[in-house]
PDB file of C-alpha atoms in Angstrom:
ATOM      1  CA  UNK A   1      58.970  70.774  81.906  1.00 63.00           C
ATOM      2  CA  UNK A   2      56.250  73.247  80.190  1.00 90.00           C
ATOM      3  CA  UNK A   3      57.015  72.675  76.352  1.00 94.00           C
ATOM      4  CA  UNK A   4      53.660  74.418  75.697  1.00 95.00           C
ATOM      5  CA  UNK A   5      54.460  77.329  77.627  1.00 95.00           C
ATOM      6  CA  UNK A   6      58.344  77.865  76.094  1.00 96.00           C
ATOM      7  CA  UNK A   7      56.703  77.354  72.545  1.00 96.00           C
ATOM      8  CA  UNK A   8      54.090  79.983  73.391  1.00 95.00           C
ATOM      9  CA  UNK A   9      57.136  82.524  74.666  1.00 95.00           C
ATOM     10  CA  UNK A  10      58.600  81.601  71.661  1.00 96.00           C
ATOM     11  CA  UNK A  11      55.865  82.283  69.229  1.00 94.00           C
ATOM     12  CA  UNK A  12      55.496  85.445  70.997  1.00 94.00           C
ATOM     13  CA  UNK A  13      59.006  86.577  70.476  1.00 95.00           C
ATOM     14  CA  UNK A  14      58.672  85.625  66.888  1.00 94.00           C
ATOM     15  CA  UNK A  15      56.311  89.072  66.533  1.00 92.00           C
ATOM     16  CA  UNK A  16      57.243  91.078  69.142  1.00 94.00           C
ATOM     17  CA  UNK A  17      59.005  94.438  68.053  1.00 95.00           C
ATOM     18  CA  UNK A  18      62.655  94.114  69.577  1.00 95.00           C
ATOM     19  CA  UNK A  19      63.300  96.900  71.551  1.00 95.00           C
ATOM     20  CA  UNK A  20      65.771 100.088  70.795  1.00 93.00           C
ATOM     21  CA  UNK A  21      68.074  99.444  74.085  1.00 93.00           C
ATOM     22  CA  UNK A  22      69.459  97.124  75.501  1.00 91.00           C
ATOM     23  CA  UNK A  23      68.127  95.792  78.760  1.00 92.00           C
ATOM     24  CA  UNK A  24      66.321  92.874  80.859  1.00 90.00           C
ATOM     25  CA  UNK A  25      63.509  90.806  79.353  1.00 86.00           C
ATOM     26  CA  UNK A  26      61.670  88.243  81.729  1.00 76.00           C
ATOM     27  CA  UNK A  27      64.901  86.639  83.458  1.00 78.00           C
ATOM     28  CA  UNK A  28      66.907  87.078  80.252  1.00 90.00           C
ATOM     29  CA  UNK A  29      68.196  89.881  77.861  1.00 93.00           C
ATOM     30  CA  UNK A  30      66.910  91.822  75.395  1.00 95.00           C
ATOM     31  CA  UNK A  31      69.058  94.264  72.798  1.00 95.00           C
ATOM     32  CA  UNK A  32      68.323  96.263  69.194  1.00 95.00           C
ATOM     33  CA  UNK A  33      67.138  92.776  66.904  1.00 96.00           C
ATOM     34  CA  UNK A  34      67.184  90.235  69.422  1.00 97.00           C
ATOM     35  CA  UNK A  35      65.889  88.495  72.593  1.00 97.00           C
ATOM     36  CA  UNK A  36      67.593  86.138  74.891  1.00 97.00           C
ATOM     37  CA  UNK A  37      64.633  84.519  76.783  1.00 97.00           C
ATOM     38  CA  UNK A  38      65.458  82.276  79.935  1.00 97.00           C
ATOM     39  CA  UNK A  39      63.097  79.203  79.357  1.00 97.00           C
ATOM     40  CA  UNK A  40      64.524  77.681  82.368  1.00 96.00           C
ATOM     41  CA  UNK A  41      67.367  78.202  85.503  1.00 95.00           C
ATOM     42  CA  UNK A  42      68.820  76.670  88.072  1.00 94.00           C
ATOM     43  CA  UNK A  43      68.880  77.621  91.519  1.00 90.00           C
ATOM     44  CA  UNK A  44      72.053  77.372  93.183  1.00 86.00           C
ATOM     45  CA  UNK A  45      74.025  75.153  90.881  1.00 81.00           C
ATOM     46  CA  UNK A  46      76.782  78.236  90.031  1.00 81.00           C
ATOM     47  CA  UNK A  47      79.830  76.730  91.639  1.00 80.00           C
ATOM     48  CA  UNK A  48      77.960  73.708  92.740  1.00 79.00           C
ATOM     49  CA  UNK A  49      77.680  69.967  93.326  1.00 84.00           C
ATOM     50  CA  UNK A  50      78.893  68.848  89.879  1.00 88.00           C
ATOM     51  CA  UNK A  51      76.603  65.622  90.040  1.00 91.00           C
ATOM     52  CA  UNK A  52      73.514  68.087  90.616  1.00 92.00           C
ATOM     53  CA  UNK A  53      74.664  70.414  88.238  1.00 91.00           C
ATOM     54  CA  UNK A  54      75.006  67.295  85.653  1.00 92.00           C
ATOM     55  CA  UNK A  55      71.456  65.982  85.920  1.00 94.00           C
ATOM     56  CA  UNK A  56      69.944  69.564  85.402  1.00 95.00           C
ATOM     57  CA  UNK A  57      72.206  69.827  81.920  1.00 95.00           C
ATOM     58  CA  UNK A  58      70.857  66.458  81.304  1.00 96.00           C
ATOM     59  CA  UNK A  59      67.041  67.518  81.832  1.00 96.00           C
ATOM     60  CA  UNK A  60      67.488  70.777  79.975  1.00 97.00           C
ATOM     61  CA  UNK A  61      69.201  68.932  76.958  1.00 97.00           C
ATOM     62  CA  UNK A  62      66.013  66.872  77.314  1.00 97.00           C
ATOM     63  CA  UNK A  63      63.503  70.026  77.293  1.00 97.00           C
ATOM     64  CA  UNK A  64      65.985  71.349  74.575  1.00 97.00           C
ATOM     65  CA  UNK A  65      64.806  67.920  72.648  1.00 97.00           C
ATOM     66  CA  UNK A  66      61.587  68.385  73.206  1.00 97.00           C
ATOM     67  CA  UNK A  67      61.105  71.543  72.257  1.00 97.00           C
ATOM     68  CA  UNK A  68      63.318  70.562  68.818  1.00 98.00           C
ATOM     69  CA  UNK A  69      60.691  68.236  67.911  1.00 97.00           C
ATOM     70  CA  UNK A  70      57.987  70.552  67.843  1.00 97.00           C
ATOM     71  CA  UNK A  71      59.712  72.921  66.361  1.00 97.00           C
ATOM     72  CA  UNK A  72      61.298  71.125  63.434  1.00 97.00           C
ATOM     73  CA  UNK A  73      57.860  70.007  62.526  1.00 96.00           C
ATOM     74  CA  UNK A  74      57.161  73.932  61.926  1.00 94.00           C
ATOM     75  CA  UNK A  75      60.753  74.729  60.137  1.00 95.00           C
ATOM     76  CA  UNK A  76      62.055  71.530  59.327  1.00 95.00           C
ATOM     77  CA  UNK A  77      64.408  69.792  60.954  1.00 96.00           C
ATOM     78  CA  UNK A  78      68.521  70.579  61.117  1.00 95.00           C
ATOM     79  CA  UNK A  79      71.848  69.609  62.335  1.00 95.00           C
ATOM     80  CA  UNK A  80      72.577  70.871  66.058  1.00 95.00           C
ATOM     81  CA  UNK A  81      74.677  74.021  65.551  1.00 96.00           C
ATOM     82  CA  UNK A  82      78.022  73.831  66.514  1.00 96.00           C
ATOM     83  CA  UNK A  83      79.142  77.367  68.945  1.00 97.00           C
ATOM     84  CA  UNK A  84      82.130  76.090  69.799  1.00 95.00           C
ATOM     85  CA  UNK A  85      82.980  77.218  66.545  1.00 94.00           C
ATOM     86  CA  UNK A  86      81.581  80.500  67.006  1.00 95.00           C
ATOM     87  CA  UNK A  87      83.303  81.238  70.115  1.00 94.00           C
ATOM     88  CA  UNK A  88      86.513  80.357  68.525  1.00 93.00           C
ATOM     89  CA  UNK A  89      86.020  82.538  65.989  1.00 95.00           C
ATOM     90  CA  UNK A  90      85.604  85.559  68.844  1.00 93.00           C
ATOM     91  CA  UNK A  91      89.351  85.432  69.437  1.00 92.00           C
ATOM     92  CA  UNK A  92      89.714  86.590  66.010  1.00 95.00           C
ATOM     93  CA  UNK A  93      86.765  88.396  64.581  1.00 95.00           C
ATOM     94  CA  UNK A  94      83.702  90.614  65.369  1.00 95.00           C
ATOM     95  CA  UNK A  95      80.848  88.291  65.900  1.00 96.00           C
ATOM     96  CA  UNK A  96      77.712  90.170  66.354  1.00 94.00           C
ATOM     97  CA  UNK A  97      75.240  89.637  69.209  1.00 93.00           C
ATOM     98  CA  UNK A  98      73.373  87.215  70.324  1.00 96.00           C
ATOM     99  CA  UNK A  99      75.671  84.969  68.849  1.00 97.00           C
ATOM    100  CA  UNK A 100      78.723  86.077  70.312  1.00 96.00           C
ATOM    101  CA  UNK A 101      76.986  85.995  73.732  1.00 95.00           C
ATOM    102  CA  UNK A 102      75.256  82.259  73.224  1.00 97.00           C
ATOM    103  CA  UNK A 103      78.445  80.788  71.830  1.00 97.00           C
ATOM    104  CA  UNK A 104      80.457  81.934  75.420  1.00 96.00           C
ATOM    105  CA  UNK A 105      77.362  80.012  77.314  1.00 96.00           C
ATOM    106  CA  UNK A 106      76.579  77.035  75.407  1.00 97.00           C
ATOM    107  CA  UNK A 107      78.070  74.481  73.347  1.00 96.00           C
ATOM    108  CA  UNK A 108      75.614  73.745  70.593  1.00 97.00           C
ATOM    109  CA  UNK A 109      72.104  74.873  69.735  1.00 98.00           C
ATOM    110  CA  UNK A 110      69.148  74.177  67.660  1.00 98.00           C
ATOM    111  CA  UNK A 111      68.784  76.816  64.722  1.00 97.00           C
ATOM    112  CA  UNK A 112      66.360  77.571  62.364  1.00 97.00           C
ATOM    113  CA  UNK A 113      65.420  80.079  60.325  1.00 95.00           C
ATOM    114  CA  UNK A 114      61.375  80.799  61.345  1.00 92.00           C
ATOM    115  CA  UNK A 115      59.991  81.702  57.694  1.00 88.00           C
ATOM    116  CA  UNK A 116      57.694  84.574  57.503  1.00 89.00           C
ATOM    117  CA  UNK A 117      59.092  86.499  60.534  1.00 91.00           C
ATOM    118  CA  UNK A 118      62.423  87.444  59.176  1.00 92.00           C
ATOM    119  CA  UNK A 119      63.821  85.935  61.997  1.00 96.00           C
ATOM    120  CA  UNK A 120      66.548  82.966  63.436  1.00 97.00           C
ATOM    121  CA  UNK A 121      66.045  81.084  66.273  1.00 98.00           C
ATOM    122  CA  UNK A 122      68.425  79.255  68.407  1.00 98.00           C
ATOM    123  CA  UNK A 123      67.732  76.640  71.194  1.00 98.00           C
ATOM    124  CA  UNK A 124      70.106  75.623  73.461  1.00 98.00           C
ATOM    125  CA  UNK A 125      71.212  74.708  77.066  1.00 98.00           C
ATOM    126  CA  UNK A 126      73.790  77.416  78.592  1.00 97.00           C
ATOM    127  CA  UNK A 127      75.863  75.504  80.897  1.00 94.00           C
ATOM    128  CA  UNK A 128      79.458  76.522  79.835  1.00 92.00           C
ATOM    129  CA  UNK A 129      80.575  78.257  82.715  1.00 90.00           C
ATOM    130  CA  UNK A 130      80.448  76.152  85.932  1.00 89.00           C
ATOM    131  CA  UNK A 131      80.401  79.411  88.078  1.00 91.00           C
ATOM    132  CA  UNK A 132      77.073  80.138  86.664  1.00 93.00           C
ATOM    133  CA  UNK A 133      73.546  78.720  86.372  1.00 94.00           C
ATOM    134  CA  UNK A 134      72.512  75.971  84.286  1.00 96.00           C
ATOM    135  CA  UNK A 135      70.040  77.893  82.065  1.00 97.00           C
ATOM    136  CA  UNK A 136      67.899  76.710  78.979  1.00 98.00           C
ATOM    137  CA  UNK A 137      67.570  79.383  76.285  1.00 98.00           C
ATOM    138  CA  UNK A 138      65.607  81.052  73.719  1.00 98.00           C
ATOM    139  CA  UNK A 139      67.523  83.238  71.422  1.00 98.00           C
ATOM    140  CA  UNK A 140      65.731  85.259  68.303  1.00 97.00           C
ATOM    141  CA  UNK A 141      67.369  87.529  66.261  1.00 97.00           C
ATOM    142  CA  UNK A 142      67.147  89.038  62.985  1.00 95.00           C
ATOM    143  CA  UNK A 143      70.550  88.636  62.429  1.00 94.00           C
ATOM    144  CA  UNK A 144      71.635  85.640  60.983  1.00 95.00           C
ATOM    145  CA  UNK A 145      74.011  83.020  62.490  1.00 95.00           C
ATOM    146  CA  UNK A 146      77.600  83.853  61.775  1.00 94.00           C
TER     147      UNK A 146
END
Protein backbone atom coordinates (compact mmCIF):
# COMPACT_ATOMS: atom_id res chain seq x y z
CA UNK A 1 0.00 0.00 0.00
CA UNK A 2 1.55 3.57 -1.14
CA UNK A 3 -1.33 6.04 -0.02
CA UNK A 4 1.25 8.84 -0.52
CA UNK A 5 2.07 7.89 -3.87
CA UNK A 6 -1.89 7.34 -5.19
CA UNK A 7 -2.64 10.82 -3.48
CA UNK A 8 0.31 12.35 -5.34
CA UNK A 9 -1.12 10.67 -8.88
CA UNK A 10 -4.13 12.01 -7.81
CA UNK A 11 -3.21 15.55 -7.13
CA UNK A 12 -1.50 15.40 -10.34
CA UNK A 13 -4.50 14.43 -12.32
CA UNK A 14 -6.39 17.13 -10.58
CA UNK A 15 -4.23 19.77 -13.02
CA UNK A 16 -3.25 17.91 -15.71
CA UNK A 17 -4.87 19.03 -19.13
CA UNK A 18 -7.01 15.87 -20.23
CA UNK A 19 -6.05 14.93 -23.44
CA UNK A 20 -8.08 15.37 -26.98
CA UNK A 21 -8.16 11.37 -27.75
CA UNK A 22 -8.78 8.76 -26.30
CA UNK A 23 -6.01 6.39 -25.35
CA UNK A 24 -3.73 4.64 -22.54
CA UNK A 25 -2.57 6.55 -19.47
CA UNK A 26 -0.05 4.71 -17.04
CA UNK A 27 -1.90 1.17 -16.86
CA UNK A 28 -5.29 2.86 -17.19
CA UNK A 29 -7.34 5.06 -19.67
CA UNK A 30 -7.45 8.33 -20.58
CA UNK A 31 -10.36 10.14 -22.94
CA UNK A 32 -11.55 14.06 -23.83
CA UNK A 33 -12.34 15.29 -19.74
CA UNK A 34 -11.27 12.40 -17.92
CA UNK A 35 -8.64 9.94 -16.59
CA UNK A 36 -9.02 6.46 -15.38
CA UNK A 37 -5.75 5.89 -13.40
CA UNK A 38 -4.91 2.21 -12.22
CA UNK A 39 -3.72 2.81 -8.53
CA UNK A 40 -3.36 -0.81 -8.17
CA UNK A 41 -3.82 -4.56 -10.16
CA UNK A 42 -3.74 -7.85 -9.70
CA UNK A 43 -1.70 -10.30 -11.34
CA UNK A 44 -3.37 -13.30 -12.39
CA UNK A 45 -6.56 -13.22 -10.42
CA UNK A 46 -8.89 -12.88 -13.93
CA UNK A 47 -10.65 -16.20 -13.76
CA UNK A 48 -8.89 -17.16 -10.63
CA UNK A 49 -8.81 -18.76 -7.18
CA UNK A 50 -11.90 -17.01 -5.77
CA UNK A 51 -10.36 -17.08 -2.12
CA UNK A 52 -7.21 -15.15 -3.63
CA UNK A 53 -9.20 -13.05 -5.64
CA UNK A 54 -11.34 -12.22 -2.28
CA UNK A 55 -8.48 -11.10 -0.07
CA UNK A 56 -7.08 -8.71 -2.85
CA UNK A 57 -10.87 -6.99 -3.03
CA UNK A 58 -10.56 -6.96 0.64
CA UNK A 59 -7.02 -5.10 0.67
CA UNK A 60 -8.02 -2.75 -2.11
CA UNK A 61 -11.36 -1.84 -0.26
CA UNK A 62 -8.84 -1.21 2.53
CA UNK A 63 -6.40 1.13 0.33
CA UNK A 64 -9.80 2.50 -1.06
CA UNK A 65 -10.37 3.46 2.89
CA UNK A 66 -7.38 4.79 3.29
CA UNK A 67 -7.12 6.86 0.69
CA UNK A 68 -11.00 8.15 1.68
CA UNK A 69 -9.68 9.40 4.81
CA UNK A 70 -7.23 11.60 3.47
CA UNK A 71 -9.17 12.71 1.06
CA UNK A 72 -12.35 13.63 2.89
CA UNK A 73 -10.22 15.70 5.14
CA UNK A 74 -9.49 17.86 1.81
CA UNK A 75 -13.32 17.75 0.39
CA UNK A 76 -15.25 16.66 3.15
CA UNK A 77 -16.46 13.59 3.73
CA UNK A 78 -19.61 11.66 1.75
CA UNK A 79 -21.74 8.69 1.42
CA UNK A 80 -20.06 5.79 -0.76
CA UNK A 81 -21.65 6.21 -4.21
CA UNK A 82 -23.84 3.70 -5.22
CA UNK A 83 -22.91 2.40 -9.36
CA UNK A 84 -25.02 -0.22 -9.23
CA UNK A 85 -27.42 2.33 -9.85
CA UNK A 86 -25.59 3.78 -12.59
CA UNK A 87 -25.13 0.69 -14.44
CA UNK A 88 -28.76 0.04 -14.24
CA UNK A 89 -29.52 3.05 -15.59
CA UNK A 90 -27.17 2.01 -18.88
CA UNK A 91 -29.89 -0.39 -19.99
CA UNK A 92 -31.99 2.55 -20.46
CA UNK A 93 -30.17 5.78 -20.97
CA UNK A 94 -26.95 7.45 -22.30
CA UNK A 95 -24.63 7.67 -19.40
CA UNK A 96 -21.58 9.52 -20.32
CA UNK A 97 -18.01 8.32 -19.70
CA UNK A 98 -16.18 7.55 -17.13
CA UNK A 99 -19.17 6.80 -15.40
CA UNK A 100 -20.68 4.48 -17.64
CA UNK A 101 -17.33 2.61 -17.78
CA UNK A 102 -16.69 2.61 -13.68
CA UNK A 103 -20.27 1.62 -12.95
CA UNK A 104 -19.71 -1.86 -15.37
CA UNK A 105 -16.37 -2.46 -13.07
CA UNK A 106 -17.20 -1.56 -9.66
CA UNK A 107 -19.91 -1.54 -7.29
CA UNK A 108 -19.58 1.63 -5.29
CA UNK A 109 -17.07 4.46 -5.13
CA UNK A 110 -15.93 7.36 -3.17
CA UNK A 111 -16.97 10.78 -4.90
CA UNK A 112 -16.25 14.13 -4.39
CA UNK A 113 -16.32 17.07 -6.02
CA UNK A 114 -12.36 18.54 -5.71
CA UNK A 115 -13.20 22.44 -5.37
CA UNK A 116 -11.07 24.73 -7.33
CA UNK A 117 -10.23 22.27 -10.17
CA UNK A 118 -13.59 21.99 -11.75
CA UNK A 119 -13.32 18.53 -11.35
CA UNK A 120 -15.09 15.01 -9.70
CA UNK A 121 -13.31 12.37 -8.39
CA UNK A 122 -14.27 8.86 -7.84
CA UNK A 123 -12.46 6.10 -5.79
CA UNK A 124 -13.23 2.76 -6.02
CA UNK A 125 -12.19 -0.97 -6.26
CA UNK A 126 -13.07 -2.56 -9.86
CA UNK A 127 -13.69 -6.09 -9.18
CA UNK A 128 -17.08 -6.70 -10.97
CA UNK A 129 -16.13 -8.97 -13.52
CA UNK A 130 -14.47 -12.17 -12.20
CA UNK A 131 -12.79 -12.75 -15.68
CA UNK A 132 -10.80 -9.71 -15.07
CA UNK A 133 -8.28 -8.18 -12.65
CA UNK A 134 -8.98 -6.94 -9.34
CA UNK A 135 -7.99 -3.27 -9.94
CA UNK A 136 -8.16 -0.15 -7.55
CA UNK A 137 -9.08 3.07 -9.37
CA UNK A 138 -8.73 6.66 -9.81
CA UNK A 139 -11.31 8.27 -11.93
CA UNK A 140 -11.37 12.33 -12.62
CA UNK A 141 -13.57 13.90 -14.79
CA UNK A 142 -15.06 17.13 -15.44
CA UNK A 143 -18.19 15.73 -15.95
CA UNK A 144 -20.28 15.31 -13.17
CA UNK A 145 -21.69 12.03 -11.75
CA UNK A 146 -24.90 11.08 -13.44
Amino acid sequence: MDIARHLALIDELCFRPFPAEHGPLDGGTAGPGYFTAVLESSHGLGGGDPARRAATVEQYEKERDALYERLARRWGETDPWNLQTVLLRTEREEIPEPWAGLSARADTACLWEARGTGRWIAVAVAGRDETDEVRLLAVLTREAPP
